[in-house]
Amino acid sequence: MADRIRFGAGRETGIFAELEDLRAKGEVDKLITRALEPDSNLLLMHEVLACVENGPLSPKAHKRLLKELAPALQRAVAFPKKRKTRIGDSRTDRHIEVAFPGQPEAAISGAPEELPPEVEGILDRSRSLGPFLLEEDVLPGNGKAESLCASPDGSMLAYTTWAAVPLQEDGRRRIRSAPAEALSSSSARSPSVPPKMVNIISFDPYDAWSFRVGIIQPELETTNFELVGLDHDHLYALNSTGIHKWLLDVDIHDGTLRGSYDLCDHCGAFFLDVEGRRVTFIDTVSEVVSILNLSDAALLSYPLSLPSGLNAKDLNAVEFNPNGTTGVVLVAPRSDSSGVLLAIIRISQGQESTIRWFKRKEMWIDKGFEKGRFSLRGLPRDSASEVGAFYLVDATNTIYTLPLSILTNKKLDEIDPAHLLSPIPASKGGKKALFPVMAVGAERPLLVTYDMAAGQLRVWDTSTDSHLVTIPCPVHLERMDLVAHDTLLITKSRSTRRTWDDLAVTFLDFFFLAGQAPTSLGNDCIPLLEPLAAWAPGNQLIDFMRRLILLAGEYTKEASA
Amino acid sequence: MNNFLARRVLDVNFEFLEGLPAEDRWPALLELSQSNRTSWMETALIIDAADNPVLLEKIHPPPSIQTGSPSMLGTIPFTANPSERQELYWETVVPSFIKDDRKRASDYRRALQILRRYHDELDQAGFDPYADGLFTNLLKLPKAIETKSYSEEVFTAAVRLKTRLFAAYASGATLPEESPTSLKEYLYALNQRYHGSEA
């Protein structure tokens, strides 16, 4: 993991309490000096300086610092109480609020003008962040997608779109058109639409190109298919004809079809391991878990051993850890009759499998899970370590963790169901809503969840299972992915009455920068801050960071002189 | 805009065909219309050529097509009648998703017409025919000139602004401040910093 990430640094060291104590005593200079310490962060420092600037006392030692930064210390951010119902596109409609463990929820979400006069001076880091999220018109291309997916390392993104203009980087003609016969056969069926394209964007190094889906298969021009996986060579698409499903393996550079895998017409829950080139799916007729190796097309099947009352069609999701040894099979929340919650399946190197089903009653959980994702909890993806956890979300968006460490060196029969899952306390208490969406970080211990009922995106630190930031989201989301070193969150809105919808970008890097120590902000941050400032011209914290860097440069010059 | 492109846009003289042997001209035209259609402008040129009987008179289909023998396009009967020849060209080389959508074909014609009329101004403003969104901006350009009056600012805005912003500008909104840095530039800075921190 990159060293520069410092999520809310200092909260464990008690700096927040120290600052609050100094503020209460009125020791302004000591307060600012403490906020400049390496275990502080920019969010805290901004709040401290804003507190002093708007308060009755003036510092002596840090007088110049306060004067130089004063324009970026005005308190004028108010947070909406309710979620906006209309789809807003104004930058002033978007807000961000930050929560840290140990901080009362009321102090986080309350608008500054609603605070009673006696608590006006209390430090509240949430006020430091202004509106700045969900930017459209950032990605190249028309920004409308039918289907979206990102590579597991977050360095590439692919989406399908209808567009007459392909992506072309530096004017190079990388576009490859479909053959004439493909064009004529496809356009005969759907003559009045522009070509369907797959747009591919590489984030590091930056590159972008397109190819016509007619190259893959002419029929795809007129049918809906889903992009399910992407790496640096392969793009995987799931094409369904009625109930029959095919997995297509496509060359990402020119769109040629490398392979086509028949998943038959009774393919249920589906999981693609892009790095391991494995497809796992539930065969709802044979009642087996089938694992198809895409490298040699070998198919292995393991019996599900379903408990009585449970139908294989009720299994709504399957998720495996990166090396494919341990998986979780989720039972749909709406399937109550069997009383089964989930299963853990373990596949040994000898290709033998064991599976154990867990009932809701024995786990003290009355609701099923909608979705699950695996996260390595802060370790790099290429680490050989097995430390990680499955994160499972129910219909109320409560997150439960299932750590692999519980399963290590234990037979499945020996596991105590009551201690298998543990909820993340801060995620509890949401309203019931459909369609939870999750994204996990590739390089950082990050988990992002979307709660449709609350209209919020929530960012979690999976190394500590703590809540980092809540981002109000004015649109319904269908899919999201963390890309570009986990600094950008790409979201696709949920389509209504059409097959495509908008793509938007959330700049999480803004938050990561704000989490750094005040002394660590150097000139190398300026190229990052400039675009952020252009995208969010009124953001005080960005202005604050820019001023701080310039000021630090002056201090350095003076010292060297 | 480079000279080669400018000649094709402004004159539609298809000079590049004249440098080819006679038997290669028709396949070259087909290639332009099918495999080399990488921007709206090339599609617009194809439509423009299909609308131009004088130009079509110069481009003779090869003997294999004239005699009706099988060719790369199948059997196409040769006709000397200009209108039939125009229809043949239209049916053969114009993509069906355009020729079956009259508004779309009309938009292509209009955009090319506007580009020809204001090519000097657009060229000075840094017009790139391959940039995404400029096709729509071109269609809005006459409205912007009407609303804001003929000025350098209008052409700069047409080249610089994204489609939604330019549509708002053409409807009377003020010119927004400098557009945000592109994602490419942002990622360049991000990647530099990221790799730098690793090192």
XYZ file of N, CA and C in Angstrom, chain A residues 2 4 91 136-142 144 164-166 168-170 173 175 177 180 183 187-188 190-195 203-206 212 443 484-485 487-488 502 507 509 513 516 524-525 527-528 530-532 534-535, chain B residues 5 8 33-40 42-43 73 95-101 104 108 128-133 135 162-165 177-195 197-198:
324
model
N 0.453 2.234 -0.722
C 1.233 3.466 -0.802
C 1.307 4.135 0.562
N 1.574 7.188 1.267
C 1.057 8.536 1.404
C -0.382 8.596 1.911
N -22.697 22.031 -9.220
C -21.632 21.709 -8.278
C -22.006 22.122 -6.871
N -19.464 14.761 -13.868
C -19.653 14.157 -15.187
C -18.713 14.865 -16.163
N -18.716 14.456 -17.391
C -17.888 15.087 -18.427
C -16.401 15.046 -18.104
N -15.970 14.060 -17.374
C -14.540 13.952 -17.079
C -13.905 12.848 -17.921
N -14.569 11.708 -17.972
C -14.018 10.600 -18.752
C -14.080 10.926 -20.236
N -13.113 10.460 -21.016
C -13.202 10.682 -22.457
C -14.393 9.920 -23.038
N -14.844 10.356 -24.192
C -16.016 9.727 -24.790
C -17.275 10.449 -24.365
N -18.417 9.853 -24.694
C -19.669 10.551 -24.424
C -20.159 10.370 -22.988
N -21.693 7.962 -21.580
C -22.926 7.185 -21.419
C -22.550 5.716 -21.578
N -20.937 7.508 -32.350
C -20.421 7.618 -33.709
C -18.939 7.956 -33.687
N -18.496 8.524 -32.560
C -17.094 8.951 -32.471
C -16.337 8.050 -31.502
N -15.309 7.383 -31.964
C -14.535 6.524 -31.058
C -13.527 7.328 -30.251
N -9.939 8.322 -29.337
C -8.649 8.255 -30.033
C -7.656 9.078 -29.271
N -6.638 8.458 -28.863
C -5.630 9.166 -28.097
C -4.583 9.739 -29.056
N -4.340 11.045 -28.960
C -3.340 11.729 -29.777
C -3.578 11.546 -31.276
N -5.058 6.395 -35.122
C -6.230 5.674 -35.631
C -6.224 4.250 -35.097
N -8.857 2.790 -33.923
C -10.176 2.192 -34.103
C -10.112 1.107 -35.162
N -12.725 -1.047 -37.379
C -14.138 -1.172 -37.715
C -14.507 -2.634 -37.902
N -17.253 -5.552 -43.320
C -18.431 -5.081 -44.055
C -19.635 -5.986 -43.861
N -21.215 -5.375 -40.550
C -21.965 -4.121 -40.546
C -23.312 -4.278 -41.223
N -26.671 -3.934 -39.177
C -27.440 -2.721 -39.393
C -28.774 -3.016 -40.056
N -28.867 -4.174 -40.692
C -30.141 -4.517 -41.294
C -31.207 -4.713 -40.223
N -31.082 -3.314 -37.097
C -31.279 -2.099 -36.335
C -30.661 -0.935 -37.102
N -31.387 -0.426 -38.058
C -30.772 0.492 -38.993
C -30.594 1.916 -38.487
N -31.274 2.316 -37.441
C -31.305 3.726 -37.091
C -30.500 4.064 -35.848
N -29.526 3.287 -35.525
C -28.729 3.589 -34.334
C -27.262 3.697 -34.714
N -26.509 4.502 -33.981
C -25.074 4.567 -34.252
C -24.397 3.283 -33.806
N -23.158 3.083 -34.189
C -22.475 1.830 -33.840
C -22.294 1.673 -32.338
N -5.531 3.885 -17.103
C -5.243 5.029 -16.238
C -3.755 5.206 -15.954
N -3.005 4.117 -16.007
C -1.589 4.248 -15.696
C -0.780 3.255 -16.523
N -0.147 3.689 -17.624
C -0.135 5.035 -18.176
C -1.441 5.334 -18.883
N -1.744 6.610 -19.049
C -3.020 6.975 -19.638
C -3.063 6.631 -21.119
N -15.312 -1.540 -32.307
C -16.727 -1.838 -32.533
C -17.052 -3.214 -31.985
N -5.385 -1.285 -4.147
C -4.104 -0.979 -3.517
C -4.267 -0.429 -2.112
N -7.494 3.861 -10.844
C -6.373 4.814 -10.773
C -5.813 4.907 -9.361
N -5.210 3.836 -8.907
C -4.629 3.754 -7.559
C -5.674 4.050 -6.490
N -7.892 6.210 -6.443
C -8.145 7.635 -6.203
C -9.411 8.123 -6.890
N -9.886 7.378 -7.882
C -11.098 7.780 -8.583
C -12.164 6.713 -8.386
N -25.584 7.583 -17.300
C -24.393 8.418 -17.195
C -23.295 7.797 -16.339
N -13.666 12.171 -7.030
C -12.225 12.276 -6.788
C -11.926 11.997 -5.320
N -9.167 11.153 -4.223
C -7.823 11.608 -3.930
C -7.842 12.909 -3.129
N -5.651 13.375 0.118
C -4.715 14.486 0.319
C -5.020 15.198 1.635
N -3.520 13.883 4.877
C -2.066 13.871 5.101
C -1.648 14.841 6.203
N 5.057 18.744 -4.962
C 4.603 17.700 -5.880
C 3.083 17.544 -5.851
N 2.425 18.116 -4.852
C 0.962 18.035 -4.777
C 0.285 19.078 -5.659
N 0.491 19.820 -8.918
C -0.162 19.334 -10.146
C -1.449 18.567 -9.883
N -1.578 17.981 -8.696
C -2.818 17.283 -8.370
C -3.894 18.260 -7.934
N -4.224 21.461 -8.772
C -4.708 22.380 -9.810
C -5.941 21.834 -10.533
N -5.885 20.579 -11.029
C -7.098 20.065 -11.661
C -8.269 19.952 -10.688
N -7.971 19.576 -9.462
C -9.051 19.469 -8.482
C -9.687 20.839 -8.260
N -9.794 23.217 -10.406
C -10.562 23.580 -11.597
C -11.911 22.887 -11.616
N -11.956 21.644 -11.126
C -13.218 20.922 -11.107
C -14.132 21.408 -9.981
N -6.097 17.156 -45.166
C -7.449 17.102 -44.629
C -8.252 18.302 -45.107
N -9.574 17.922 -48.543
C -10.705 16.995 -48.621
C -11.968 17.615 -48.056
N -15.017 4.648 -47.058
C -16.377 4.664 -46.523
C -16.596 3.608 -45.455
N -15.797 2.551 -45.472
C -16.080 1.465 -44.529
C -15.020 1.330 -43.438
N -13.814 0.964 -43.830
C -12.834 0.651 -42.791
C -12.156 1.883 -42.217
N -12.139 2.966 -42.978
C -11.384 4.135 -42.532
C -12.287 5.229 -41.961
N -13.518 4.861 -41.647
C -14.449 5.886 -41.185
C -14.257 6.085 -39.681
N -13.323 6.929 -39.339
C -12.973 7.051 -37.926
C -13.523 8.306 -37.283
N -14.135 9.171 -38.038
C -14.695 10.368 -37.410
C -15.969 10.759 -38.134
N -16.709 11.668 -37.517
C -17.936 12.149 -38.147
C -17.625 12.813 -39.474
N -15.366 12.158 -41.790
C -15.209 11.269 -42.934
C -16.555 10.722 -43.389
N -17.417 10.446 -42.440
C -18.765 10.012 -42.802
C -19.489 11.138 -43.545
N -18.129 -6.399 -53.751
C -19.436 -5.955 -53.262
C -20.572 -6.849 -53.726
N -23.318 4.162 -44.761
C -23.768 3.184 -43.759
C -25.281 3.258 -43.550
N -25.861 2.105 -43.373
C -27.324 2.073 -43.322
C -27.880 2.788 -42.101
N -27.101 2.823 -40.995
C -27.660 3.506 -39.831
C -27.746 5.014 -40.064
N -27.041 5.479 -41.084
C -27.148 6.906 -41.422
C -28.178 7.124 -42.520
N -28.116 6.307 -43.546
C -29.010 6.580 -44.672
C -30.472 6.300 -44.320
N -30.696 5.476 -43.293
C -32.073 5.218 -42.879
C -32.565 6.231 -41.857
N -31.713 7.142 -41.480
C -32.093 8.153 -40.496
C -31.862 9.514 -41.153
N -30.190 12.307 -39.142
C -28.757 12.118 -38.916
C -27.961 12.521 -40.158
N -25.163 15.599 -40.586
C -23.814 15.470 -41.144
C -23.597 16.496 -42.253
N -10.161 20.552 -34.059
C -9.676 19.194 -34.319
C -10.869 18.338 -34.735
N -10.908 17.904 -36.000
C -12.092 17.160 -36.456
C -12.296 15.836 -35.727
N -11.244 15.360 -35.059
C -11.375 14.070 -34.375
C -11.755 14.211 -32.907
N -11.840 15.433 -32.425
C -12.182 15.616 -31.006
C -13.649 15.285 -30.780
N -13.890 14.600 -29.700
C -15.252 14.182 -29.383
C -16.098 15.399 -29.018
N -17.311 15.451 -29.533
C -18.234 16.507 -29.135
C -18.253 17.706 -30.051
N -18.628 17.834 -33.211
C -19.680 17.712 -34.219
C -20.938 18.433 -33.735
N -17.250 21.799 -23.760
C -17.960 20.538 -23.937
C -19.353 20.835 -24.486
N -20.003 19.799 -25.010
C -21.247 20.030 -25.751
C -22.328 20.722 -24.913
N -22.498 20.280 -23.666
C -23.563 20.870 -22.850
C -23.278 22.333 -22.545
N -22.015 22.611 -22.226
C -21.646 23.987 -21.903
C -21.788 24.882 -23.128
N -15.635 29.919 -17.182
C -14.197 30.054 -16.981
C -13.464 28.906 -17.661
N -12.172 28.988 -17.646
C -11.341 27.965 -18.304
C -11.793 26.570 -17.900
N -11.956 25.697 -18.877
C -12.427 24.342 -18.584
C -11.449 23.615 -17.675
N -11.973 22.704 -16.879
C -11.077 21.938 -16.022
C -10.019 21.198 -16.831
N -8.937 20.920 -16.176
C -7.870 20.159 -16.812
C -8.415 18.799 -17.232
N -7.905 18.281 -18.321
C -8.415 16.999 -18.790
C -7.967 15.878 -17.859
N -8.689 14.794 -17.959
C -8.365 13.633 -17.133
C -6.945 13.149 -17.423
N -6.551 13.287 -18.670
C -5.218 12.829 -19.065
C -4.138 13.568 -18.274
N -4.291 14.898 -18.211
C -3.286 15.687 -17.491
C -3.306 15.384 -16.001
N -4.517 15.217 -15.492
C -4.654 14.901 -14.067
C -3.977 13.559 -13.748
N -4.234 12.568 -14.602
C -3.657 11.245 -14.359
C -2.145 11.257 -14.520
N -1.669 12.097 -15.428
C -0.222 12.195 -15.590
C 0.406 12.661 -14.267
N -0.200 13.697 -13.678
C 0.307 14.214 -12.400
C 0.164 13.168 -11.297
N -0.980 12.506 -11.302
C -1.245 11.495 -10.271
C -0.239 10.348 -10.356
N -0.028 9.851 -11.588
C 0.870 8.715 -11.759
C 2.320 9.082 -11.445
N 2.702 10.303 -11.847
C 4.045 10.761 -11.526
C 4.258 10.750 -10.019
N 3.283 11.276 -9.317
C 3.409 11.384 -7.871
C 3.384 9.994 -7.223
N 2.506 9.152 -7.757
C 2.367 7.819 -7.188
C 3.648 7.016 -7.363
N 4.174 7.033 -8.589
C 5.396 6.271 -8.832
C 6.585 6.897 -8.112
N 6.427 8.398 -5.233
C 6.364 8.046 -3.815
C 6.806 6.615 -3.568
N 6.573 5.776 -4.600
C 7.010 4.376 -4.447
C 8.530 4.279 -4.478
